[in-house]
Short mmCIF file of C-alpha atoms in Angstrom, two decimals:
data_model
loop_
_atom_site.label_atom_id
_atom_site.label_comp_id
_atom_site.label_asym_id
_atom_site.label_seq_id
_atom_site.Cartn_x
_atom_site.Cartn_y
_atom_site.Cartn_z
CA MET A 43 3.50 -20.09 45.25
CA ASN A 44 5.19 -23.50 46.14
CA LYS A 45 5.47 -24.77 48.66
CA PRO A 46 9.20 -25.48 50.63
CA VAL A 47 10.29 -28.48 49.37
CA TYR A 48 13.26 -30.99 51.51
CA ILE A 49 15.25 -32.91 49.60
CA THR A 50 16.28 -36.56 51.52
CA ALA A 51 17.37 -39.96 50.67
CA ASP A 52 18.48 -42.85 52.03
CA SER A 53 22.28 -44.15 53.14
CA THR A 54 23.08 -45.61 50.12
CA CYS A 55 23.73 -42.25 48.24
CA ASP A 56 27.20 -42.09 50.11
CA LEU A 57 27.22 -38.34 50.11
CA SER A 58 29.70 -37.70 53.16
CA PRO A 59 28.28 -35.51 56.77
CA GLU A 60 30.06 -32.49 55.08
CA LEU A 61 28.03 -32.82 51.77
CA LEU A 62 24.68 -33.01 53.58
CA GLU A 63 25.10 -30.61 55.17
CA ARG A 64 26.50 -28.23 52.48
CA PHE A 65 23.27 -29.23 50.13
CA HIS A 66 20.62 -29.47 52.99
CA ILE A 67 20.02 -33.29 52.81
CA LYS A 68 18.25 -35.21 55.32
CA VAL A 69 19.03 -38.92 55.03
CA ILE A 70 17.60 -42.05 56.33
CA PRO A 71 19.74 -44.90 57.20
CA LEU A 72 19.31 -48.68 55.65
CA HIS A 73 20.15 -51.30 57.84
CA VAL A 74 22.93 -53.78 58.27
CA LEU A 75 23.02 -56.95 59.47
CA LEU A 76 25.40 -59.81 60.46
CA GLY A 77 24.70 -62.53 62.51
CA GLU A 78 22.02 -61.42 65.49
CA GLU A 79 23.64 -57.77 65.36
CA SER A 80 21.67 -54.95 64.10
CA TYR A 81 23.83 -51.59 62.91
CA LEU A 82 22.53 -48.43 60.69
CA ASP A 83 24.49 -47.80 57.48
CA GLY A 84 26.65 -45.05 57.74
CA VAL A 85 25.59 -44.00 61.29
CA ASP A 86 27.45 -47.12 63.42
CA PHE A 87 28.30 -49.42 61.07
CA ILE A 88 30.84 -48.08 58.29
CA PRO A 89 32.95 -50.28 55.88
CA ASP A 90 36.10 -50.85 57.14
CA MET A 91 34.07 -52.59 59.95
CA ILE A 92 32.94 -55.23 56.67
CA PHE A 93 36.24 -55.92 55.72
CA GLU A 94 37.79 -56.71 59.21
CA ARG A 95 35.19 -58.82 59.99
CA TYR A 96 35.52 -60.74 56.88
CA ARG A 97 39.60 -61.09 57.23
CA ALA A 98 38.57 -62.63 60.70
CA ASN A 99 35.91 -65.13 59.84
CA LYS A 100 34.68 -64.91 56.69
CA THR A 101 31.36 -63.68 57.14
CA LEU A 102 29.92 -60.85 55.03
CA PRO A 103 26.64 -58.82 56.45
CA THR A 104 23.40 -58.46 54.64
CA THR A 105 21.29 -55.10 54.42
CA ALA A 106 17.55 -54.33 55.02
CA ALA A 107 15.42 -51.94 53.59
CA VAL A 108 13.88 -49.03 55.41
CA SER A 109 10.25 -50.04 56.59
CA PRO A 110 7.03 -48.04 56.03
CA GLN A 111 6.85 -47.41 59.69
CA GLU A 112 10.54 -45.87 59.67
CA PHE A 113 9.84 -43.72 56.62
CA GLN A 114 6.32 -42.81 58.23
CA GLU A 115 8.63 -41.56 60.64
CA PHE A 116 11.22 -39.83 58.70
CA PHE A 117 8.31 -37.95 56.55
CA LYS A 118 6.18 -36.87 59.29
CA PRO A 119 7.88 -33.91 60.78
CA LEU A 120 8.67 -32.77 57.46
CA VAL A 121 5.11 -32.25 56.53
CA GLU A 122 4.37 -31.14 59.49
CA SER A 123 7.10 -28.72 59.70
CA GLY A 124 5.24 -27.44 56.13
CA TYR A 125 7.22 -29.48 53.61
CA ASP A 126 6.82 -31.04 50.42
CA VAL A 127 9.20 -33.64 50.29
CA VAL A 128 11.26 -35.16 47.26
CA HIS A 129 13.08 -38.47 48.32
CA LEU A 130 15.08 -40.60 46.60
CA ASP A 131 15.90 -44.31 46.46
CA ILE A 132 18.65 -46.45 45.67
CA SER A 133 17.50 -48.84 42.29
CA ALA A 134 13.79 -50.88 43.05
CA GLU A 135 15.58 -53.61 41.49
CA LEU A 136 17.69 -53.85 44.34
CA SER A 137 16.12 -53.31 47.53
CA ALA A 138 12.80 -52.73 48.69
CA SER A 139 13.45 -49.12 50.01
CA TYR A 140 11.71 -47.75 47.31
CA GLN A 141 8.81 -49.82 47.72
CA ASN A 142 8.42 -49.19 51.68
CA ALA A 143 8.77 -45.42 50.89
CA GLY A 144 5.90 -45.63 48.24
CA ILE A 145 3.74 -47.40 50.80
CA ALA A 146 4.78 -44.41 53.80
CA ALA A 147 3.67 -41.95 51.33
CA GLN A 148 0.13 -42.74 51.35
CA GLU A 149 -0.03 -41.44 54.91
CA PHE A 150 1.52 -37.63 53.73
CA PRO A 151 0.30 -35.05 51.17
CA GLY A 152 3.49 -33.76 49.24
CA VAL A 153 5.76 -36.61 49.77
CA TYR A 154 7.54 -37.82 46.09
CA PRO A 155 9.59 -40.90 46.40
CA ILE A 156 11.50 -41.54 43.68
CA ASN A 157 13.36 -44.90 42.13
CA THR A 158 16.81 -43.64 40.97
CA CYS A 159 17.19 -46.77 39.20
CA HIS A 160 21.07 -46.21 40.52
CA LEU A 161 22.92 -46.26 43.84
CA SER A 162 26.21 -44.84 45.64
CA SER A 163 27.32 -41.33 44.64
CA SER A 164 24.69 -41.16 41.54
CA ILE A 165 22.05 -40.99 43.33
CA GLY A 166 23.93 -37.76 44.84
CA LEU A 167 24.40 -36.74 41.40
CA LEU A 168 21.09 -36.59 41.21
CA LEU A 169 20.13 -35.07 44.87
CA PHE A 170 22.04 -32.51 43.76
CA GLU A 171 20.09 -31.16 40.59
CA ALA A 172 17.15 -31.41 42.91
CA CYS A 173 18.53 -29.08 45.61
CA ARG A 174 19.46 -26.88 42.90
CA LEU A 175 15.68 -26.47 41.53
CA ARG A 176 15.08 -26.60 45.34
CA ASP A 177 16.93 -23.18 46.05
CA GLU A 178 15.99 -21.97 42.62
CA GLY A 179 11.94 -22.53 44.08
CA LYS A 180 10.72 -25.04 42.14
CA GLY A 181 7.53 -27.42 43.64
CA ALA A 182 8.08 -30.60 44.40
CA LYS A 183 6.72 -31.51 41.14
CA GLU A 184 8.76 -30.17 38.73
CA ILE A 185 11.51 -31.16 40.83
CA VAL A 186 10.36 -35.01 40.71
CA ARG A 187 9.74 -34.55 36.44
CA ALA A 188 13.63 -32.91 36.02
CA VAL A 189 14.89 -35.76 38.30
CA ASN A 190 13.34 -38.50 36.31
CA GLU A 191 14.22 -37.05 33.28
CA LEU A 192 17.62 -37.01 34.36
CA ILE A 193 17.82 -40.78 35.04
CA PRO A 194 18.75 -41.91 32.16
CA LYS A 195 21.93 -39.81 31.55
CA VAL A 196 23.51 -41.28 34.82
CA GLN A 197 26.49 -43.10 34.45
CA THR A 198 27.17 -45.62 37.10
CA SER A 199 29.88 -48.08 37.54
CA PHE A 200 32.59 -49.81 39.59
CA VAL A 201 35.81 -51.47 38.82
CA ILE A 202 36.47 -54.32 41.15
CA ASP A 203 39.82 -55.57 42.70
CA THR A 204 38.48 -59.11 43.58
CA LEU A 205 35.93 -61.06 42.77
CA GLU A 206 35.77 -63.02 46.41
CA TYR A 207 33.57 -60.78 47.65
CA LEU A 208 30.88 -61.21 44.85
CA TRP A 209 31.59 -64.90 44.97
CA LYS A 210 30.91 -65.22 48.93
CA GLY A 211 27.40 -62.98 48.13
CA GLY A 212 26.74 -65.33 45.55
CA ARG A 213 26.80 -63.21 42.88
CA CYS A 214 29.26 -65.23 41.13
CA THR A 215 30.35 -69.00 40.98
CA GLY A 216 33.25 -69.65 42.58
CA VAL A 217 34.82 -70.92 39.57
CA ALA A 218 34.58 -67.85 37.62
CA ALA A 219 35.87 -66.32 40.97
CA PHE A 220 38.90 -68.63 41.02
CA GLY A 221 39.67 -68.22 36.60
CA ALA A 222 39.29 -64.29 37.35
CA ASN A 223 41.69 -63.82 39.82
CA LEU A 224 44.15 -66.49 38.72
CA LEU A 225 43.70 -64.22 35.11
CA ASN A 226 44.19 -61.12 37.23
CA LEU A 227 40.93 -60.03 35.74
CA LYS A 228 39.35 -56.94 37.05
CA PRO A 229 35.63 -56.90 36.11
CA CYS A 230 33.94 -53.33 35.62
CA ILE A 231 30.14 -53.56 37.21
CA GLU A 232 27.53 -51.23 35.41
CA MET A 233 24.08 -50.07 36.24
CA ARG A 234 21.83 -50.92 33.37
CA GLU A 235 18.15 -50.14 33.61
CA GLY A 236 18.23 -50.47 37.19
CA LYS A 237 20.49 -53.45 37.13
CA LEU A 238 23.89 -54.38 37.97
CA GLU A 239 25.87 -55.73 34.80
CA VAL A 240 29.25 -56.93 34.04
CA GLY A 241 31.22 -54.96 31.48
CA LYS A 242 34.43 -54.60 30.52
CA LYS A 243 37.04 -56.80 31.82
CA TYR A 244 40.26 -55.27 32.61
CA ARG A 245 43.99 -56.95 33.53
CA GLY A 246 46.95 -55.92 35.29
CA ASN A 247 47.67 -54.11 38.06
CA ILE A 248 45.08 -52.15 39.81
CA LEU A 249 46.23 -48.63 39.97
CA LYS A 250 46.81 -48.94 36.10
CA VAL A 251 43.77 -50.49 35.74
CA TYR A 252 42.09 -47.23 37.51
CA GLU A 253 43.41 -44.89 35.19
CA LYS A 254 42.47 -47.06 31.87
CA TYR A 255 39.00 -47.44 33.40
CA VAL A 256 38.73 -44.24 34.09
CA ALA A 257 39.72 -42.51 30.97
CA GLU A 258 37.41 -45.19 29.20
CA ARG A 259 34.48 -44.05 30.57
CA LEU A 260 34.54 -40.26 29.86
CA THR A 261 36.35 -40.84 26.83
CA GLY A 262 34.01 -39.63 23.86
CA ARG A 263 31.42 -38.82 25.94
CA LYS A 264 29.72 -35.42 26.78
CA VAL A 265 30.05 -35.05 30.58
CA ARG A 266 28.12 -32.09 32.48
CA PRO A 267 30.94 -30.31 33.86
CA ASP A 268 29.61 -29.89 37.34
CA TYR A 269 30.42 -32.88 39.41
CA VAL A 270 31.71 -36.19 38.82
CA PHE A 271 32.56 -38.17 41.74
CA ILE A 272 35.07 -41.19 42.23
CA THR A 273 33.63 -43.50 45.11
CA SER A 274 35.85 -46.22 46.40
CA SER A 275 35.64 -48.67 49.42
CA SER A 276 38.77 -48.62 50.47
CA GLU A 277 40.69 -44.96 51.24
CA LEU A 278 42.80 -44.10 48.27
CA SER A 279 46.14 -42.26 49.00
CA ALA A 280 46.26 -38.71 47.56
CA ASP A 281 49.24 -39.71 44.98
CA VAL A 282 46.32 -41.95 43.64
CA GLU A 283 43.60 -38.97 43.80
CA GLU A 284 45.93 -36.84 42.53
CA ARG A 285 47.12 -39.04 39.19
CA LEU A 286 43.15 -39.80 38.83
CA LYS A 287 42.49 -35.65 39.31
CA GLU A 288 44.68 -35.47 36.29
CA THR A 289 43.46 -38.14 33.89
CA ILE A 290 39.95 -36.92 34.34
CA ARG A 291 41.19 -33.16 33.96
CA GLY A 292 43.04 -34.57 31.22
CA ILE A 293 39.66 -35.75 28.77
CA VAL A 294 37.01 -33.46 29.92
CA PRO A 295 36.79 -30.13 31.91
CA VAL A 296 35.40 -30.53 35.36
CA ARG A 297 34.14 -27.84 37.95
CA GLU A 298 34.55 -30.00 41.19
CA ILE A 299 35.86 -33.60 40.98
CA ILE A 300 34.60 -35.10 44.62
CA PHE A 301 36.66 -38.13 45.91
CA ALA A 302 33.94 -40.23 48.36
CA ARG A 303 34.03 -43.24 50.59
CA ALA A 304 31.32 -46.28 49.29
CA GLY A 305 28.98 -47.20 52.09
CA SER A 306 27.97 -50.57 53.08
CA THR A 307 25.96 -51.72 50.43
CA ILE A 308 28.62 -51.30 47.77
CA SER A 309 31.19 -52.36 50.15
CA SER A 310 29.66 -55.71 51.31
CA HIS A 311 28.95 -56.79 47.53
CA CYS A 312 32.22 -55.94 46.01
CA GLY A 313 34.86 -56.06 48.77
CA PRO A 314 37.93 -53.75 49.42
CA GLY A 315 39.41 -51.80 45.91
CA THR A 316 36.50 -51.51 44.68
CA MET A 317 36.27 -48.13 42.74
CA GLY A 318 34.27 -46.36 40.16
CA ILE A 319 33.77 -42.70 38.58
CA LEU A 320 30.14 -41.59 38.43
CA PHE A 321 28.96 -38.68 36.46
CA LEU A 322 26.22 -36.90 34.09
CA GLU A 323 26.11 -36.86 30.24
CA ALA A 324 25.13 -33.39 29.17
#
């Protein structure tokens, strides 16, 4: 008989408290550093604070991985309560969290960190699958195998309204940012083999760009119908949400479209107005 399994993740999964409770997922927060101040991602620091600080003094926070010691303290009570633990982390190309979780896992039997090679709500999609298998009574090793097989089928991308935050964070040149803003370009950022790469560049009004981008990401793909995430760094209006729902349902049948807010990691790099569609291919 398989041991009971606890599904955990770091805070970059960007799942709301309601979704964490619904799927019985436990999350450990990354650290957000702003000057000498240190905050916990999603606990006492939210994206709107990033934008407010940036407007006030043009400074951006940095994020720091969960330390091995913090992971040990996180895993220990779960293991002592008789659980195996399947833990999902942000891409190892973007953070040391997966590496640190692996160091901590060496201290415990039955703790299995996974490098998702993704970020944000795409981790949420993998978590949902892990939870489904957990609820079917599958063991930790079987869940790990299934999640790893699913990783290449995850589609992660975001379209960005302004390059100012990427430029300020050193991820594009000032010339590129100036040229893109001058031409009103809205680049699409995609996850490829665990790294963030620039894809297609859109132009025009951001709301029109959202609809075109969503339609192009879905058209011609076999999308798993369970869940599709629309994840944004800024709150979307009810009208925009409805238009995006209509766009999605006009292309693929989806059981549940989930609107989510991006956490500090995405927001500090991409800025306000960033929006992505994240889904699994069949």
